[in-house]
Short mmCIF file of C-alpha atoms in Angstrom, two decimals:
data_model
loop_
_atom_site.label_atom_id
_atom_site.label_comp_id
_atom_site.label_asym_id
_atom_site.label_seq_id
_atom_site.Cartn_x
_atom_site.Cartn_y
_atom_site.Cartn_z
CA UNK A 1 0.00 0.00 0.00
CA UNK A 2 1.21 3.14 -1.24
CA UNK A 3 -0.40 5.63 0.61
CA UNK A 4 0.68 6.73 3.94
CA UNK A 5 -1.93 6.46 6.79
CA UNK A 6 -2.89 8.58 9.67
CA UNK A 7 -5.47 7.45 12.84
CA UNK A 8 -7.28 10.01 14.16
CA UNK A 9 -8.54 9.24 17.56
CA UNK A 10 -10.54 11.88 19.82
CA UNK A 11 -10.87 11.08 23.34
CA UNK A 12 -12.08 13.18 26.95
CA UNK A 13 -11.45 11.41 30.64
CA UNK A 14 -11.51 8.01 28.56
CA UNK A 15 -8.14 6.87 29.09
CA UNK A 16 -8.86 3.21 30.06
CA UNK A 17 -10.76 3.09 26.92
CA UNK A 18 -8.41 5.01 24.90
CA UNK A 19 -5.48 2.76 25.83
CA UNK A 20 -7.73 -0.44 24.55
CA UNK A 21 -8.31 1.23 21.61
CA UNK A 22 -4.63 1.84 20.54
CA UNK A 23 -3.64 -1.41 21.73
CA UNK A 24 -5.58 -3.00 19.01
CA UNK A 25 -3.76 -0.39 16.71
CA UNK A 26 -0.85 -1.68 17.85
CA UNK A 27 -1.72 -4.25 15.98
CA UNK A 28 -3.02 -3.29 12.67
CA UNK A 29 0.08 -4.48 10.51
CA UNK A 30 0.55 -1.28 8.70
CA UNK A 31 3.83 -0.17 8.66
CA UNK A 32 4.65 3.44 9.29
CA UNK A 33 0.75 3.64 10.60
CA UNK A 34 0.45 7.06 12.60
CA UNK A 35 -1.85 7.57 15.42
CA UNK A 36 -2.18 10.75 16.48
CA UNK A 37 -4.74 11.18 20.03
CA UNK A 38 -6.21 14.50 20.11
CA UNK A 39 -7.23 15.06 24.19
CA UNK A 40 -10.36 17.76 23.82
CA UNK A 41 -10.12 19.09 27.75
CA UNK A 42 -9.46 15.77 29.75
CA UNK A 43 -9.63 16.47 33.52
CA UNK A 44 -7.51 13.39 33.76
CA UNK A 45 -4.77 14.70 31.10
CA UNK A 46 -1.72 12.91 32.18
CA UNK A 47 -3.64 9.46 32.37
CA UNK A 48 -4.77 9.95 28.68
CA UNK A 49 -1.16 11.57 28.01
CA UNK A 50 0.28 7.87 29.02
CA UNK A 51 -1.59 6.16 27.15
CA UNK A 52 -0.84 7.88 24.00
CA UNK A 53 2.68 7.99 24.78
CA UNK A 54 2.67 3.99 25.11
CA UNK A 55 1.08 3.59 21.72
CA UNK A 56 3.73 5.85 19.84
CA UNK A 57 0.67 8.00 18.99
CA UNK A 58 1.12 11.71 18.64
CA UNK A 59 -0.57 14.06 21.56
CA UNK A 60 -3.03 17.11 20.27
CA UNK A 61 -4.27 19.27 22.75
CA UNK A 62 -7.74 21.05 22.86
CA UNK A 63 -9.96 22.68 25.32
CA UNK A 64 -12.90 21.36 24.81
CA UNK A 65 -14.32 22.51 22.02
CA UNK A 66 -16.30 18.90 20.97
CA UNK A 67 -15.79 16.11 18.38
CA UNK A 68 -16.45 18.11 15.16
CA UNK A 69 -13.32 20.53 16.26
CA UNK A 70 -10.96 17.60 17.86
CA UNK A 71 -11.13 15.81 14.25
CA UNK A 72 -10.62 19.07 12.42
CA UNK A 73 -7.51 19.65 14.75
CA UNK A 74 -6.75 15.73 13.91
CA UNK A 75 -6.77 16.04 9.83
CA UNK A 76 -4.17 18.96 10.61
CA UNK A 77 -2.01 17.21 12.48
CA UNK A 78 -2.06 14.11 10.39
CA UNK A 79 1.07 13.41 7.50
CA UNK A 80 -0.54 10.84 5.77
CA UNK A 81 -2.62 10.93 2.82
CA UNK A 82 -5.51 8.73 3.94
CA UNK A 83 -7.12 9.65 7.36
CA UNK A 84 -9.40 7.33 9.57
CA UNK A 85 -11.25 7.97 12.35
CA UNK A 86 -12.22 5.70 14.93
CA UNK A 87 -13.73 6.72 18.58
CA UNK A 88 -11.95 6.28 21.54
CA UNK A 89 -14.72 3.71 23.01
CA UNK A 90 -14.33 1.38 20.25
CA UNK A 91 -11.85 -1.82 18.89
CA UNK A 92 -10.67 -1.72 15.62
CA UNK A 93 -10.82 -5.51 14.36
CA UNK A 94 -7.48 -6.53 13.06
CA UNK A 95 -6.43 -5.70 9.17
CA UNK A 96 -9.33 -2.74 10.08
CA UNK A 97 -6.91 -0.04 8.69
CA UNK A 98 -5.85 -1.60 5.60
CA UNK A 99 -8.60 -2.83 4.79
CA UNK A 100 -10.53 0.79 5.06
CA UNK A 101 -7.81 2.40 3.64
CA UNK A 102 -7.68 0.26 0.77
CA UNK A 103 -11.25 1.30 0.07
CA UNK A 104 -10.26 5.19 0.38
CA UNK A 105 -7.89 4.20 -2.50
CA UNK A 106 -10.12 2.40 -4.75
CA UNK A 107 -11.79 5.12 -6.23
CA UNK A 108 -11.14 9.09 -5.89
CA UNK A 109 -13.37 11.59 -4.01
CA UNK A 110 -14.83 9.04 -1.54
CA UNK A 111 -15.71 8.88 2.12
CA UNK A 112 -15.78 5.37 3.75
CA UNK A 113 -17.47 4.05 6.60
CA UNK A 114 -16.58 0.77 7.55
CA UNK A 115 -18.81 -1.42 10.10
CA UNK A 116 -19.53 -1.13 13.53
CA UNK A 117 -20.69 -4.42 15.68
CA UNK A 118 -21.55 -4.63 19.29
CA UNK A 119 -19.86 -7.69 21.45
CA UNK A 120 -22.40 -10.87 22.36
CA UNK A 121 -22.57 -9.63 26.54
CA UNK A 122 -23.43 -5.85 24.57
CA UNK A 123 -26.16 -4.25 27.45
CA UNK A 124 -29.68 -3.41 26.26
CA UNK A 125 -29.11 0.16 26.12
CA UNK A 126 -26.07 -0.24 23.84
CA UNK A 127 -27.78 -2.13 21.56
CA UNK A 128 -30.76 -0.25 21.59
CA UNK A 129 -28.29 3.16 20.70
CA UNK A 130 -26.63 0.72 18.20
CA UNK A 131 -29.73 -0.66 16.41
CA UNK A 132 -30.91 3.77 16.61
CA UNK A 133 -27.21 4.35 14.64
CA UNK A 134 -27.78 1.93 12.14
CA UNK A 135 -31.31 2.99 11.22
CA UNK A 136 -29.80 6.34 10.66
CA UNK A 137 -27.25 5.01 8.30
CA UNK A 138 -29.25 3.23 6.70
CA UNK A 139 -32.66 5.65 6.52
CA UNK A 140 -30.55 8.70 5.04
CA UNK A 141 -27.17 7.35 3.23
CA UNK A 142 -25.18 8.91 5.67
CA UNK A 143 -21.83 7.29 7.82
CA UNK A 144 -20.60 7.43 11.01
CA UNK A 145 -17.32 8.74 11.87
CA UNK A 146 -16.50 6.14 14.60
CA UNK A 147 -15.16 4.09 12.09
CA UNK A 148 -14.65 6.49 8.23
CA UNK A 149 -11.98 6.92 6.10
CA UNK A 150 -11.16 9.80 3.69
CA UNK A 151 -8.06 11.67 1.85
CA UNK A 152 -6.71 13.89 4.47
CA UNK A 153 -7.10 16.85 1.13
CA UNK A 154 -10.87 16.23 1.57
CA UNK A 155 -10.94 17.31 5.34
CA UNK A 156 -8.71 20.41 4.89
CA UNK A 157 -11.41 21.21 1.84
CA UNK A 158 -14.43 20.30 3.72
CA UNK A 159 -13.86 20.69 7.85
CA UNK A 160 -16.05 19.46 10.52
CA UNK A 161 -18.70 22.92 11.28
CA UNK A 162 -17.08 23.74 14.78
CA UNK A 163 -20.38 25.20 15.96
CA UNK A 164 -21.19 21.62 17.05
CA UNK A 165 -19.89 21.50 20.27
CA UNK A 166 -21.85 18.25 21.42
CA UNK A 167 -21.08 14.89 20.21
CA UNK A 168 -24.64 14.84 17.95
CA UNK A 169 -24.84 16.05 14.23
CA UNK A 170 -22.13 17.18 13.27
CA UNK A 171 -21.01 13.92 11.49
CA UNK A 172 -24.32 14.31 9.81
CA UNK A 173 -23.86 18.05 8.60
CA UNK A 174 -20.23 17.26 7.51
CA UNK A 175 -21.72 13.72 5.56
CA UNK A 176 -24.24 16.37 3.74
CA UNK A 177 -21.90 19.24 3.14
CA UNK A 178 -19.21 17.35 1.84
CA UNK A 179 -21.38 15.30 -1.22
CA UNK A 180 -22.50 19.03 -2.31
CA UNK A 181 -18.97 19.54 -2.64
CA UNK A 182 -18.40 16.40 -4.89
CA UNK A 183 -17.45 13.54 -2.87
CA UNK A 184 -19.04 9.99 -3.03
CA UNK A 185 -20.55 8.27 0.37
CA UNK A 186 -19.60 4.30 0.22
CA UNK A 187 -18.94 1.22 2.55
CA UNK A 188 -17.03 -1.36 3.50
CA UNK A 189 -18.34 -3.96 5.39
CA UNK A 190 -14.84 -5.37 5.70
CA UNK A 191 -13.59 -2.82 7.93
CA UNK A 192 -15.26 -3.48 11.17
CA UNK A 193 -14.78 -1.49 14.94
CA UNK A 194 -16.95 -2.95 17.97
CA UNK A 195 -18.11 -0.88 19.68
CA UNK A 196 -17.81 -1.08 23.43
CA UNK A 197 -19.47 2.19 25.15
CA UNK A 198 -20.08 2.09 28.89
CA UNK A 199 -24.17 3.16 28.16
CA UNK A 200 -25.95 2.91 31.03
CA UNK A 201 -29.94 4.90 31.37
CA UNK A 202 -29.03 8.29 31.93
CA UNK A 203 -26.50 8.45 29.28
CA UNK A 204 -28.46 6.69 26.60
CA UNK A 205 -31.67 9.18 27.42
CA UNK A 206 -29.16 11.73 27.50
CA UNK A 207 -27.70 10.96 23.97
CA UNK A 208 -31.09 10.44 22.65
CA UNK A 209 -31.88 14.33 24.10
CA UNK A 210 -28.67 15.82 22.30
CA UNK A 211 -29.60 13.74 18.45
CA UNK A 212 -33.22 15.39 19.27
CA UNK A 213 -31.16 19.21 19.46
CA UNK A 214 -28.83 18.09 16.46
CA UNK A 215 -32.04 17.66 14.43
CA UNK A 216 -33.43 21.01 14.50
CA UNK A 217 -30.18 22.40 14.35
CA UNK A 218 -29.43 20.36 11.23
CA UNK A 219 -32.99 21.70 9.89
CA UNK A 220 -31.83 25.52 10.52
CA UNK A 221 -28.65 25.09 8.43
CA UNK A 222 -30.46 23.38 5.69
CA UNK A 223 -28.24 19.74 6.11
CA UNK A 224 -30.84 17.88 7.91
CA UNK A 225 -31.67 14.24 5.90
CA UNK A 226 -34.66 12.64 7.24
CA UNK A 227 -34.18 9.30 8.21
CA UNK A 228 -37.30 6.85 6.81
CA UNK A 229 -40.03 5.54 8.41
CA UNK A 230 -38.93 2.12 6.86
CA UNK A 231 -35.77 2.49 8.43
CA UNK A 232 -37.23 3.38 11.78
CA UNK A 233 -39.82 0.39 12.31
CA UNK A 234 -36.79 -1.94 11.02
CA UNK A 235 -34.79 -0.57 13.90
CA UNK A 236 -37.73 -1.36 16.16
CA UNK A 237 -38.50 -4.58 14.82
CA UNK A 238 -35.02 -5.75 15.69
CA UNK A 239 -34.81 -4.44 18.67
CA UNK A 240 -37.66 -6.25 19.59
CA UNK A 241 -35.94 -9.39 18.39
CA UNK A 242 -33.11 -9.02 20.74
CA UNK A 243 -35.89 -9.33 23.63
CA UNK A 244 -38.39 -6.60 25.05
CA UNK A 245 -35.99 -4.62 27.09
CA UNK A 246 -34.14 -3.47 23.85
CA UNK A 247 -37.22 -3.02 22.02
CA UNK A 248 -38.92 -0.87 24.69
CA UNK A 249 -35.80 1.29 24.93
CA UNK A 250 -35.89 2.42 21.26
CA UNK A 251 -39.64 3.25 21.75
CA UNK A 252 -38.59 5.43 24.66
CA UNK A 253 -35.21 7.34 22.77
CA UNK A 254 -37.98 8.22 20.07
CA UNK A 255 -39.72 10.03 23.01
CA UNK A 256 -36.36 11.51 24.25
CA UNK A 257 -35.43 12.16 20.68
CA UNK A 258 -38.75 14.40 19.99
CA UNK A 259 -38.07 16.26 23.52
CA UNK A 260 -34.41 17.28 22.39
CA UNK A 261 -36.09 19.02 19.12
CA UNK A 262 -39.21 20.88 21.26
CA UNK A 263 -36.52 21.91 23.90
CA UNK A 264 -33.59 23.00 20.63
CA UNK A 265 -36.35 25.08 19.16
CA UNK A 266 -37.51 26.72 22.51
CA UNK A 267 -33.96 27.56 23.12
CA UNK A 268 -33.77 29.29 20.10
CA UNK A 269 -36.53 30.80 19.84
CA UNK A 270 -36.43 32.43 23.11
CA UNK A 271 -33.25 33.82 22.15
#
């Protein structure tokens, strides 16, 4: 393989899960492969610091500005030509980065998102956020950036909209902006992550609030794609087939979803 590859991994006060994450790296094969961690505000700095530093993996400092800025600040960092991003909660499978980047190569002015599984002991309320992700994917064409790979020219072109500051839709906005601009959204199934969140309640209802806020936001700067109503009862019905519990939870994060767009617009509106 030709190219030369970067990782781009953001993390904040996740360093047990960051150092997991570039341990599998470790092992990806790919010589020359360059990791570099950018830490957006860590309270627990030098614990994330040390596990970079074990890993080889280049340190980028932020202060907490959110996701879409820490993988703007990654692309610039990066030296190689092909840049993949993986979250810090997740386990690239091995031969993930060739594999990905390989894709990136294939054809020119193309985004790839790879796959992202859950482990078999998964909790309900990871695979109910899980089964909520994919239906996403799948109801509006658009990829996730826990697991995407792209030239590193297409990020400098096309940045992350830094007026995201949560982790919620700004992987969306950047998916929309950046086919105006003449890219090509693909897959490949090959390259595969698991995904291995700590989700418990609050934090699921709590992500479900902030997607809810991305929407309308989304809406406002013209990017938002609506997800299908096909998409949405196939993420129920298979919820429902991994048992009641996960089933009833996606009911509920359509609830929680809907409050985070009343609450968004009142926000806005009062302002």
């Amino acid at each position: 393989m030709s190219a030369t590859i970067t990782v781009v991994v953001p993390t904040r006060d996740r360093p047990r899960q960051l150092a997991r994450c570039l341990r599998a790296l470790e092992g990806a094969g790919v010589d020359g492969l360059e990791i570099v961690v950018v830490d957006d505000g860590s309270t627990r700095a030098s614990e994330v610091a040390a596990a970079a530093a074990v890993a080889g993996a280049r340190l980028v400092r932020l202060d907490g500005q959110g996701p879409a800025a820490a993988r703007n600040a990654g692309a610039r960092a990066a030296t190689g030509d092909v840049v993949l991003f993986v979250d810090d909660d997740c386990v690239p499978a091995a031969g993930w980065a060739s594999t990905l980047t390989a894709a990136v190569l294939r054809t020119s002015g193309v985004v790839v998102g790879g796959a992202v599984e859950v482990s078999a002991d998964a909790g309900v309320w990871l695979r109910a956020s899980e089964a909520l992700a994919l239906a996403a994917e799948r109801g509006s064409g658009l990829v996730r950036t826990n697991n995407l790979g792209c030239r590193r020219t297409l990020l400098l072109d096309v940045p992350f909209d830094e007026t995201f500051t949560a982790a919620a839709g700004e992987d969306r906005d950047w998916c929309v902006r950046v086919v105006r601009d003449g890219a090509t959204l693909t897959r490949e199934p090959a390259a595969i992550v698991e995904h291995r969140a700590d989700l418990g309640a609050r934090t699921f209802f709590w992500q479900q609030l902030r997607y809810g806020r991305a929407v309308y936001l989304l809406r406002r700067r013209g990017t938002h794609v609506p997800i299908s109503i096909g998409a949405h009862l196939h993420a129920l019905a298979s919820g429902f087939r991994e048992g009641a519990p996960v089933g009833l939870s996606i009911m509920a994060a359509q609830a929680a979803t809907a409050t985070g767009f009343v609450l968004e617009m009142g926000s806005r509106q009062a302002h």
